[in-house]
């Protein structure tokens, strides 16, 4: 192995791979690192090693090995990935550089099988690929939670608005009570003055007066108790009416709610689990198909171009190409016609499309079932809450009815006691004391009424204070609602912003690169975000898709729109790379993935490869590209070149 380093910055990453993906020890410098060599010189194997140690599952093990080890060192940190083959299945262990390699596989590891490059070439759903790293279900659940919080805040604000309407009436009642209290105090003062005058004029027995005063005090206390009991009865009866009204409303609400057996939710959950398992199986089959198709397409292209180089002894399938239209099959070794292989590939591609459609259909079914499940759970929750509240109301009604009965018995007892005391007082009266006794009765009554008015005033002032305290919360609640609204809007538009951003990034970079690479007869390649109606379970919803447009100009200068199918292989490859770059920037992959890897650029001519590498180098700290010697010759001499891997 030999490494030639130019005047690049100090190397940051050291990659060592041992075993089933060959033995290699390479330092990757900041900037551009070029793996220069012919086919079958382990360049692709080294790129796969970087992917593997970063956490990707794209790496493979040589046919004559059962395990492979990759180590990546940067500073004092070391990351390790070990691959094992057992019963035909490759598994990985260790501590990779990335916890989740999804965005790296999609937008940073741009090898021949990269999904962004291949889906542009096939005209597949680019929007689905872009949104693959985004957990839309989690976003929707977060939106639902915020909407519930906003609803509760709205209810509190509505309650405050209602209290605002109560405040003027409470303030008017307070004013009226204050006036009545002032009037009663004036009346009591006059009555007490008359009593003082009578006390000076009339000789009375102190003992008789004290006994009479005691009886009058007792009478006043009993009347106060009776009035309290009557007030309590009235309050309890009002509460009973309110509880009965609320209970009737809850019963009506419960009768309108459909039954939601827990078993139905369990069945839906089981069906969701089954569909998810089925979806994973189909996706696994699809990935295997894509790998098979990509491998066979590459092998077929190399066979037709007569550019096979020697493989390792353990992997050598054939040493040469057969003449005419026949090749030696690289799986069974028999001679077959090229057309037969191409027919098989076409069949595999059709099967791949069918699998992709199955995945999409399963995803829609899962989404519909999740929606049904949420509706059932919400209905069940409302029913349980209503039933629980109804039980509480029934218990409260029972307690309050018992309280009312007790209060009525107490009222009856007090009424009888008051009648008895009044009779005793009447007996104590005589002509000389009748006027003073009347004044005492009047004073007692005035004191009682004054006490009741002061209690009412205290109650009203407490209610006013409570209302004013609630009104003080209004501004805070409104600010909280505005914050929730902003959060909901941010979540609802996050996906739209992401889609708009990738369209803008792609169109800007595509325009720049087309000018830079100077493709003839192409005015513009641009991406458009289009809204379409689609079924989501039982509902019709608006979904966005990406449409790729190609604008060409005839020799006479007339512009017309062409299709991606008519692009040259070089033009399609460049378009796929720029779409991957747009995803790389929009998902901010550069924050977590240090590398951008490029492989299989043979379809693009050397000068354009040089311009493209220089352009992409501006967006990644570590750009590693595998090139043939004649293509590498067109690149800047200042890059780092690895000549043997």
Coordinates of N, CA and C in Angstrom, one line a residue, residues 400-622:
X400 N -75.8 15.0 49.3 CA -76.4 16.3 49.5 C -77.9 16.1 49.8
X401 N -78.6 15.1 49.2 CA -80.0 14.8 49.6 C -80.1 14.4 51.1
X402 N -79.1 13.6 51.5 CA -79.1 13.3 53.0 C -78.9 14.5 53.8
X403 N -77.9 15.4 53.3 CA -77.7 16.6 54.1 C -78.9 17.5 54.2
X404 N -79.7 17.6 53.0 CA -80.9 18.4 53.0 C -81.9 17.9 54.0
X405 N -82.1 16.6 54.1 CA -83.0 16.0 55.0 C -82.6 16.3 56.4
X406 N -81.3 16.2 56.7 CA -80.9 16.6 58.1 C -81.1 18.0 58.4
X407 N -80.9 18.9 57.4 CA -81.1 20.3 57.6 C -82.6 20.7 57.8
X408 N -83.4 20.0 57.1 CA -84.9 20.2 57.3 C -85.3 19.8 58.7
X409 N -84.8 18.7 59.2 CA -85.1 18.3 60.6 C -84.6 19.3 61.6
X410 N -83.4 19.8 61.3 CA -82.8 20.9 62.2 C -83.7 22.1 62.1
X411 N -84.1 22.5 60.9 CA -85.0 23.7 60.8 C -86.3 23.5 61.6
X412 N -86.9 22.3 61.5 CA -88.1 22.1 62.3 C -87.9 22.2 63.8
X413 N -86.8 21.7 64.2 CA -86.4 21.8 65.7 C -86.2 23.2 66.1
X414 N -85.5 24.0 65.3 CA -85.2 25.4 65.6 C -86.5 26.2 65.6
X415 N -87.4 25.9 64.7 CA -88.7 26.7 64.6 C -89.5 26.5 65.9
X416 N -89.5 25.2 66.3 CA -90.2 24.9 67.6 C -89.6 25.6 68.8
X417 N -88.2 25.6 68.8 CA -87.5 26.3 70.0 C -87.8 27.8 70.0
X418 N -87.8 28.4 68.8 CA -88.0 29.8 68.7 C -89.4 30.2 69.2
X419 N -90.4 29.4 68.8 CA -91.8 29.6 69.2 C -91.9 29.6 70.7
X420 N -91.2 28.6 71.3 CA -91.2 28.4 72.7 C -90.6 29.6 73.4
X421 N -89.4 30.1 72.9 CA -88.8 31.2 73.6 C -89.6 32.5 73.4
X422 N -90.2 32.7 72.2 CA -91.1 33.9 72.0 C -92.2 33.9 73.0
X423 N -92.8 32.7 73.2 CA -93.9 32.6 74.2 C -93.4 33.0 75.6
X424 N -92.2 32.6 76.0 CA -91.7 32.9 77.3 C -91.5 34.4 77.4
X425 N -90.9 35.0 76.3 CA -90.7 36.5 76.3 C -92.0 37.2 76.5
X426 N -93.0 36.8 75.8 CA -94.3 37.4 75.8 C -94.9 37.4 77.2
X427 N -94.7 36.3 77.9 CA -95.2 36.2 79.3 C -94.5 37.2 80.2
X428 N -93.2 37.5 79.9 CA -92.4 38.3 80.8 C -92.8 39.8 80.6
X429 N -93.5 40.1 79.5 CA -93.8 41.5 79.2 C -95.0 42.0 80.0
X430 N -95.0 43.2 80.4 CA -96.1 43.9 81.0 C -96.2 45.3 80.5
X431 N -97.2 46.0 80.9 CA -97.4 47.3 80.3 C -96.2 48.2 80.5
X432 N -95.5 48.2 81.6 CA -94.4 49.1 81.8 C -93.2 48.8 81.0
X433 N -93.1 47.5 80.6 CA -91.9 47.1 79.8 C -92.2 46.8 78.4
X434 N -93.5 47.0 77.9 CA -93.8 46.6 76.5 C -93.0 47.4 75.5
X435 N -92.9 48.7 75.8 CA -92.2 49.5 74.8 C -90.7 49.2 74.7
X436 N -90.1 49.0 76.0 CA -88.6 48.7 76.0 C -88.3 47.4 75.4
X437 N -89.3 46.4 75.7 CA -89.1 45.1 75.1 C -89.2 45.2 73.6
X438 N -90.1 46.0 73.1 CA -90.2 46.1 71.6 C -88.9 46.7 71.0
X439 N -88.4 47.6 71.8 CA -87.1 48.2 71.3 C -86.0 47.2 71.3
X440 N -86.0 46.3 72.4 CA -84.9 45.3 72.4 C -85.1 44.3 71.3
X441 N -86.4 43.9 71.0 CA -86.6 43.0 69.9 C -86.2 43.7 68.6
X442 N -86.5 45.0 68.4 CA -86.1 45.6 67.2 C -84.6 45.7 67.1
X443 N -83.9 46.0 68.2 CA -82.4 46.1 68.1 C -81.8 44.7 67.8
X444 N -82.4 43.7 68.5 CA -81.9 42.3 68.2 C -82.1 42.0 66.7
X445 N -83.3 42.3 66.1 CA -83.5 42.0 64.7 C -82.5 42.8 63.8
X446 N -82.3 44.1 64.2 CA -81.4 44.9 63.4 C -80.0 44.3 63.4
X447 N -79.5 43.9 64.6 CA -78.2 43.3 64.8 C -78.1 42.0 63.9
X448 N -79.1 41.2 64.0 CA -79.1 40.0 63.2 C -79.0 40.3 61.7
X449 N -79.9 41.2 61.2 CA -79.9 41.6 59.8 C -78.5 42.2 59.4
X450 N -78.0 43.0 60.3 CA -76.7 43.6 60.0 C -75.6 42.6 59.9
X451 N -75.6 41.6 60.8 CA -74.7 40.5 60.6 C -74.8 39.7 59.3
X452 N -76.1 39.5 58.9 CA -76.3 38.8 57.6 C -75.8 39.6 56.4
X453 N -76.0 40.9 56.5 CA -75.6 41.8 55.4 C -74.0 41.8 55.4
X454 N -73.4 41.9 56.5 CA -71.9 41.9 56.6 C -71.3 40.5 56.0
X455 N -72.0 39.4 56.4 CA -71.6 38.1 55.8 C -71.7 38.1 54.3
X456 N -72.9 38.6 53.8 CA -73.1 38.6 52.4 C -72.0 39.5 51.7
X457 N -71.7 40.7 52.3 CA -70.7 41.5 51.8 C -69.3 40.9 51.7
X458 N -69.0 40.1 52.8 CA -67.7 39.4 52.8 C -67.7 38.4 51.7
X459 N -68.8 37.7 51.5 CA -68.9 36.7 50.4 C -68.7 37.3 49.1
X460 N -69.4 38.4 48.8 CA -69.3 39.1 47.5 C -67.9 39.6 47.3
X461 N -67.2 40.2 48.3 CA -65.9 40.7 48.2 C -64.9 39.5 47.9
X462 N -65.1 38.4 48.5 CA -64.3 37.2 48.2 C -64.5 36.8 46.7
X463 N -65.7 36.8 46.2 CA -66.0 36.4 44.8 C -65.3 37.4 43.9
X464 N -65.4 38.7 44.2 CA -64.8 39.7 43.4 C -63.2 39.5 43.3
X465 N -62.7 39.3 44.5 CA -61.2 39.0 44.6 C -60.8 37.8 43.7
X466 N -61.6 36.7 43.8 CA -61.3 35.5 43.0 C -61.4 35.8 41.5
X467 N -62.5 36.6 41.1 CA -62.6 37.0 39.7 C -61.4 37.8 39.2
X468 N -61.0 38.8 40.1 CA -59.9 39.7 39.7 C -58.6 38.9 39.6
X469 N -58.4 37.9 40.5 CA -57.2 37.0 40.4 C -57.2 36.3 39.1
X470 N -58.4 35.7 38.7 CA -58.5 35.0 37.4 C -58.2 35.9 36.3
X471 N -58.7 37.2 36.3 CA -58.5 38.1 35.3 C -57.0 38.4 35.1
X472 N -56.3 38.4 36.2 CA -54.9 38.7 36.2 C -54.1 37.6 35.4
X473 N -54.7 36.4 35.4 CA -54.1 35.2 34.7 C -54.3 35.3 33.2
X474 N -55.2 36.2 32.7 CA -55.6 36.2 31.3 C -54.4 36.5 30.4
X475 N -53.6 37.5 30.7 CA -52.5 37.8 29.9 C -51.5 36.7 29.8
X476 N -51.2 36.0 30.9 CA -50.3 34.8 30.9 C -50.9 33.7 30.0
X477 N -52.2 33.5 30.2 CA -52.8 32.4 29.4 C -52.8 32.8 27.9
X478 N -53.0 34.0 27.5 CA -53.0 34.4 26.1 C -51.6 34.3 25.6
X479 N -50.6 34.6 26.4 CA -49.2 34.4 25.9 C -48.9 32.9 25.7
X480 N -49.4 32.1 26.7 CA -49.2 30.7 26.5 C -49.9 30.1 25.3
X481 N -51.1 30.6 25.0 CA -51.8 30.2 23.8 C -51.1 30.6 22.5
X482 N -50.5 31.8 22.5 CA -49.8 32.2 21.3 C -48.6 31.4 21.1
X483 N -47.9 31.0 22.2 CA -46.7 30.1 22.1 C -47.1 28.7 21.6
X484 N -48.2 28.2 22.1 CA -48.7 26.9 21.6 C -49.1 27.0 20.1
X485 N -49.7 28.1 19.8 CA -50.1 28.3 18.4 C -48.9 28.3 17.5
X486 N -47.8 29.0 17.9 CA -46.6 29.0 17.2 C -46.0 27.7 17.1
X487 N -46.0 26.9 18.2 CA -45.4 25.6 18.1 C -46.2 24.6 17.2
X488 N -47.5 24.7 17.2 CA -48.3 23.9 16.3 C -48.1 24.3 14.9
X489 N -48.0 25.6 14.6 CA -47.8 26.0 13.2 C -46.4 25.6 12.8
X490 N -45.4 25.7 13.7 CA -44.1 25.3 13.3 C -44.0 23.8 13.0
X491 N -44.7 23.0 13.8 CA -44.7 21.5 13.5 C -45.5 21.2 12.2
X492 N -46.6 21.9 12.0 CA -47.4 21.6 10.8 C -46.7 22.0 9.6
X493 N -45.9 23.1 9.7 CA -45.2 23.5 8.4 C -43.8 23.0 8.3
X494 N -43.3 22.2 9.3 CA -42.0 21.7 9.3 C -41.7 20.9 8.0
X495 N -42.6 20.0 7.7 CA -42.5 19.1 6.6 C -42.5 20.0 5.3
X496 N -43.5 20.9 5.2 CA -43.6 21.8 4.1 C -42.3 22.6 3.9
X497 N -41.7 23.1 5.0 CA -40.5 23.9 4.8 C -39.3 23.0 4.4
X498 N -39.3 21.7 4.9 CA -38.3 20.8 4.5 C -38.3 20.5 3.0
X499 N -39.6 20.3 2.5 CA -39.8 20.0 1.1 C -39.4 21.2 0.2
X500 N -39.9 22.4 0.7 CA -39.6 23.6 -0.1 C -38.1 23.8 -0.1
X501 N -37.4 23.6 1.0 CA -36.0 23.8 1.1 C -35.2 22.9 0.2
X502 N -35.6 21.6 0.1 CA -34.8 20.7 -0.8 C -35.1 21.0 -2.2
X503 N -36.3 21.5 -2.6 CA -36.5 21.9 -3.9 C -35.7 23.1 -4.3
X504 N -35.6 24.1 -3.4 CA -34.8 25.3 -3.6 C -33.3 25.0 -3.7
X505 N -32.8 24.1 -2.8 CA -31.4 23.7 -2.8 C -31.1 23.0 -4.1
X506 N -32.0 22.0 -4.5 CA -31.7 21.3 -5.7 C -31.7 22.2 -6.9
X507 N -32.7 23.1 -7.1 CA -32.7 23.9 -8.2 C -31.6 24.9 -8.3
X508 N -31.2 25.5 -7.2 CA -30.0 26.4 -7.2 C -28.7 25.7 -7.6
X509 N -28.5 24.5 -6.9 CA -27.2 23.8 -7.2 C -27.2 23.2 -8.6
X510 N -28.4 22.7 -9.1 CA -28.5 22.1 -10.4 C -28.2 23.2 -11.4
X511 N -28.7 24.4 -11.2 CA -28.5 25.5 -12.2 C -27.0 25.8 -12.3
X512 N -26.4 25.9 -11.1 CA -24.9 26.2 -11.0 C -24.1 25.1 -11.7
X513 N -24.4 23.8 -11.4 CA -23.6 22.7 -11.9 C -23.8 22.6 -13.4
X514 N -25.0 22.8 -13.9 CA -25.2 22.7 -15.3 C -24.4 23.7 -16.1
X515 N -24.3 24.9 -15.5 CA -23.5 26.0 -16.1 C -22.0 25.6 -16.0
X516 N -21.7 25.0 -14.9 CA -20.3 24.6 -14.7 C -19.8 23.5 -15.6
X517 N -20.7 22.5 -15.8 CA -20.3 21.3 -16.6 C -20.6 21.5 -18.1
X518 N -21.4 22.5 -18.4 CA -21.6 22.9 -19.8 C -22.2 21.7 -20.6
X519 N -23.3 21.1 -20.2 CA -24.0 20.1 -21.0 C -24.7 20.8 -22.2
X520 N -24.5 20.3 -23.4 CA -25.2 20.9 -24.5 C -26.6 20.5 -24.6
X521 N -27.4 21.3 -25.1 CA -28.8 21.0 -25.4 C -29.7 20.9 -24.1
X522 N -29.1 21.3 -22.9 CA -29.9 21.3 -21.7 C -30.0 22.7 -21.2
X523 N -31.2 23.3 -21.2 CA -31.3 24.6 -20.6 C -31.4 24.6 -19.1
X524 N -32.2 23.6 -18.6 CA -32.5 23.6 -17.2 C -33.0 22.2 -16.8
X525 N -32.6 21.8 -15.6 CA -33.2 20.6 -14.9 C -33.7 21.1 -13.5
X526 N -35.0 21.0 -13.3 CA -35.5 21.6 -12.1 C -36.5 20.7 -11.4
X527 N -36.7 20.9 -10.1 CA -37.6 20.1 -9.3 C -38.8 20.9 -8.9
X528 N -40.0 20.3 -9.0 CA -41.2 21.0 -8.6 C -42.0 20.2 -7.6
X529 N -42.4 21.0 -6.5 CA -43.3 20.3 -5.5 C -44.7 20.5 -5.9
X530 N -45.4 19.4 -6.0 CA -46.8 19.4 -6.5 C -47.7 18.8 -5.4
X531 N -48.9 19.4 -5.2 CA -49.9 18.9 -4.2 C -50.9 18.0 -5.0
X532 N -51.1 16.8 -4.5 CA -52.1 15.9 -5.0 C -53.0 15.4 -3.9
X533 N -54.2 15.0 -4.3 CA -55.1 14.3 -3.4 C -54.9 12.8 -3.3
X534 N -54.9 12.3 -2.1 CA -54.6 10.9 -1.9 C -55.5 10.4 -0.8
X535 N -55.7 9.1 -0.8 CA -56.5 8.4 0.3 C -55.6 8.1 1.5
X536 N -56.1 8.5 2.7 CA -55.4 8.2 3.9 C -56.4 7.5 4.8
X537 N -56.4 6.2 4.7 CA -57.5 5.4 5.4 C -58.8 5.7 4.8
X538 N -59.7 6.3 5.6 CA -61.1 6.6 5.1 C -61.2 8.1 4.6
X539 N -60.1 8.8 4.7 CA -60.1 10.2 4.4 C -59.3 10.5 3.1
X540 N -59.7 11.6 2.5 CA -58.9 12.1 1.4 C -58.1 13.3 1.8
X541 N -56.8 13.2 1.7 CA -55.9 14.2 2.2 C -55.0 14.7 1.1
X542 N -54.4 15.9 1.3 CA -53.5 16.5 0.3 C -52.1 16.0 0.6
X543 N -51.4 15.4 -0.4 CA -50.0 15.0 -0.3 C -49.2 15.6 -1.3
X544 N -47.9 15.8 -1.0 CA -47.0 16.5 -2.0 C -46.2 15.4 -2.6
X545 N -45.8 15.7 -3.9 CA -44.9 14.8 -4.6 C -43.9 15.8 -5.3
X546 N -42.8 15.2 -5.7 CA -41.7 15.9 -6.5 C -41.8 15.5 -7.9
X547 N -41.8 16.5 -8.8 CA -41.7 16.2 -10.3 C -40.4 16.8 -10.8
X548 N -39.7 16.0 -11.5 CA -38.4 16.5 -12.1 C -38.6 16.9 -13.5
X549 N -38.2 18.1 -13.9 CA -38.5 18.6 -15.2 C -37.1 18.8 -15.9
X550 N -37.1 18.6 -17.2 CA -35.9 18.8 -18.1 C -36.3 19.7 -19.2
X551 N -35.6 20.8 -19.4 CA -35.9 21.8 -20.4 C -34.7 21.8 -21.4
X552 N -35.1 21.5 -22.7 CA -34.0 21.5 -23.7 C -34.4 22.6 -24.8
X553 N -33.4 22.8 -25.6 CA -33.6 23.8 -26.7 C -33.2 23.2 -28.0
X554 N -34.1 23.3 -29.0 CA -33.7 22.8 -30.4 C -32.7 23.6 -31.1
X555 N -32.2 23.1 -32.2 CA -31.2 23.9 -33.0 C -31.7 25.2 -33.4
X556 N -33.0 25.3 -33.6 CA -33.7 26.5 -34.0 C -33.9 27.5 -32.9
X557 N -33.6 27.1 -31.6 CA -33.7 28.0 -30.5 C -35.1 27.8 -29.8
X558 N -35.9 26.8 -30.1 CA -37.2 26.6 -29.4 C -37.0 25.7 -28.2
X559 N -37.5 26.2 -27.1 CA -37.4 25.5 -25.8 C -38.6 24.5 -25.7
X560 N -38.3 23.3 -25.2 CA -39.4 22.3 -24.9 C -39.0 21.5 -23.7
X561 N -40.0 20.8 -23.1 CA -39.8 20.0 -22.0 C -39.6 18.6 -22.3
X562 N -38.5 18.0 -21.8 CA -38.2 16.6 -22.1 C -38.4 15.8 -20.8
X563 N -38.1 14.5 -20.8 CA -38.3 13.6 -19.7 C -36.9 13.2 -19.2
X564 N -36.9 12.7 -17.9 CA -35.6 12.2 -17.4 C -35.1 11.0 -18.1
X565 N -36.1 10.2 -18.7 CA -35.7 9.0 -19.4 C -34.8 9.3 -20.6
X566 N -34.9 10.5 -21.2 CA -34.1 10.9 -22.3 C -32.8 11.5 -22.0
X567 N -32.5 11.7 -20.7 CA -31.2 12.2 -20.3 C -30.1 11.1 -20.6
X568 N -28.9 11.6 -20.8 CA -27.8 10.7 -21.0 C -27.5 10.1 -19.6
X569 N -26.7 9.0 -19.6 CA -26.3 8.4 -18.4 C -25.5 9.4 -17.5
X570 N -24.6 10.1 -18.2 CA -23.9 11.1 -17.4 C -24.8 12.2 -16.8
X571 N -25.8 12.7 -17.6 CA -26.7 13.7 -17.1 C -27.5 13.2 -15.9
X572 N -27.9 11.9 -16.0 CA -28.7 11.3 -14.9 C -27.9 11.2 -13.6
X573 N -26.6 10.7 -13.8 CA -25.7 10.6 -12.6 C -25.5 11.9 -11.9
X574 N -25.3 13.0 -12.7 CA -25.1 14.3 -12.1 C -26.3 14.7 -11.4
X575 N -27.5 14.5 -12.0 CA -28.8 14.9 -11.4 C -29.0 14.2 -10.1
X576 N -28.7 12.9 -10.1 CA -28.8 12.1 -8.8 C -27.8 12.6 -7.7
X577 N -26.6 13.0 -8.1 CA -25.7 13.5 -7.1 C -26.1 14.8 -6.5
X578 N -26.7 15.7 -7.4 CA -27.1 17.0 -6.9 C -28.3 16.9 -6.0
X579 N -29.2 15.9 -6.3 CA -30.3 15.7 -5.4 C -29.8 15.2 -4.1
X580 N -28.8 14.3 -4.1 CA -28.3 13.8 -2.8 C -27.6 15.0 -2.1
X581 N -27.0 15.9 -2.8 CA -26.4 17.1 -2.1 C -27.5 17.9 -1.5
X582 N -28.6 18.1 -2.2 CA -29.7 18.9 -1.6 C -30.2 18.2 -0.3
X583 N -30.4 16.9 -0.3 CA -30.8 16.2 0.9 C -29.7 16.3 2.0
X584 N -28.4 16.3 1.6 CA -27.3 16.4 2.5 C -27.4 17.8 3.3
X585 N -27.7 18.8 2.5 CA -27.7 20.2 3.1 C -29.0 20.4 3.9
X586 N -30.2 20.0 3.4 CA -31.4 20.2 4.1 C -31.5 19.4 5.4
X587 N -31.0 18.2 5.4 CA -31.0 17.4 6.7 C -29.8 17.7 7.5
X588 N -29.0 18.6 7.1 CA -27.8 19.0 7.9 C -26.9 17.8 8.2
X589 N -26.7 17.0 7.3 CA -25.9 15.7 7.5 C -24.5 16.1 7.9
X590 N -24.0 17.2 7.4 CA -22.6 17.6 7.7 C -22.4 17.8 9.2
X591 N -23.5 18.0 10.0 CA -23.3 18.1 11.5 C -22.9 16.8 12.1
X592 N -23.3 15.7 11.5 CA -23.1 14.4 12.2 C -22.2 13.5 11.4
X593 N -22.0 13.7 10.1 CA -21.3 12.7 9.2 C -20.1 13.5 8.7
X594 N -18.9 13.1 9.0 CA -17.7 13.8 8.5 C -17.4 13.6 7.0
X595 N -17.8 12.4 6.5 CA -17.4 12.0 5.2 C -18.5 12.2 4.1
X596 N -18.1 12.6 2.9 CA -19.0 12.4 1.7 C -18.1 11.5 0.8
X597 N -18.8 10.4 0.4 CA -18.1 9.3 -0.4 C -18.6 9.3 -1.8
X598 N -17.7 9.2 -2.8 CA -18.2 9.1 -4.2 C -17.5 7.9 -4.9
X599 N -18.4 7.2 -5.6 CA -17.9 6.0 -6.3 C -18.7 5.9 -7.6
X600 N -18.1 5.1 -8.6 CA -18.8 4.7 -9.8 C -19.2 6.0 -10.6
X601 N -18.2 6.8 -10.9 CA -18.5 8.0 -11.7 C -18.0 7.9 -13.2
X602 N -17.8 6.6 -13.6 CA -17.3 6.4 -14.9 C -18.2 6.9 -16.1
X603 N -19.5 7.0 -15.8 CA -20.4 7.5 -16.8 C -20.2 9.0 -17.1
X604 N -19.5 9.7 -16.3 CA -19.2 11.1 -16.4 C -17.8 11.3 -17.0
X605 N -17.6 12.2 -18.0 CA -16.3 12.4 -18.6 C -15.4 13.1 -17.6
X606 N -14.0 12.9 -17.8 CA -13.0 13.3 -16.8 C -13.1 14.8 -16.4
X607 N -13.1 15.7 -17.4 CA -13.2 17.2 -17.1 C -14.4 17.5 -16.2
X608 N -15.5 16.9 -16.5 CA -16.7 17.2 -15.7 C -16.6 16.6 -14.3
X609 N -16.0 15.4 -14.2 CA -15.7 14.8 -12.9 C -14.9 15.7 -12.0
X610 N -13.8 16.3 -12.6 CA -13.0 17.2 -11.9 C -13.8 18.4 -11.4
X611 N -14.6 19.0 -12.3 CA -15.4 20.2 -11.8 C -16.4 19.8 -10.8
X612 N -17.0 18.6 -10.9 CA -18.0 18.2 -9.9 C -17.4 17.9 -8.6
X613 N -16.2 17.3 -8.5 CA -15.5 17.0 -7.3 C -15.1 18.3 -6.6
X614 N -14.6 19.3 -7.4 CA -14.3 20.6 -6.8 C -15.5 21.3 -6.2
X615 N -16.7 21.1 -6.9 CA -17.9 21.8 -6.4 C -18.4 21.1 -5.1
X616 N -18.4 19.8 -5.1 CA -18.9 19.0 -3.9 C -17.9 19.2 -2.7
X617 N -16.6 19.4 -3.0 CA -15.6 19.6 -1.9 C -16.0 20.8 -1.0
X618 N -16.7 21.8 -1.6 CA -17.0 22.9 -0.8 C -18.1 22.7 0.2
X619 N -18.7 21.5 0.3 CA -19.8 21.2 1.2 C -19.5 20.1 2.2
X620 N -18.3 19.5 2.1 CA -17.9 18.4 3.1 C -16.4 18.6 3.4
X621 N -16.2 18.4 4.7 CA -14.8 18.5 5.2 C -13.9 17.4 4.7
X622 N -14.5 16.2 4.5 CA -13.8 15.1 4.0 C -14.5 14.4 2.8

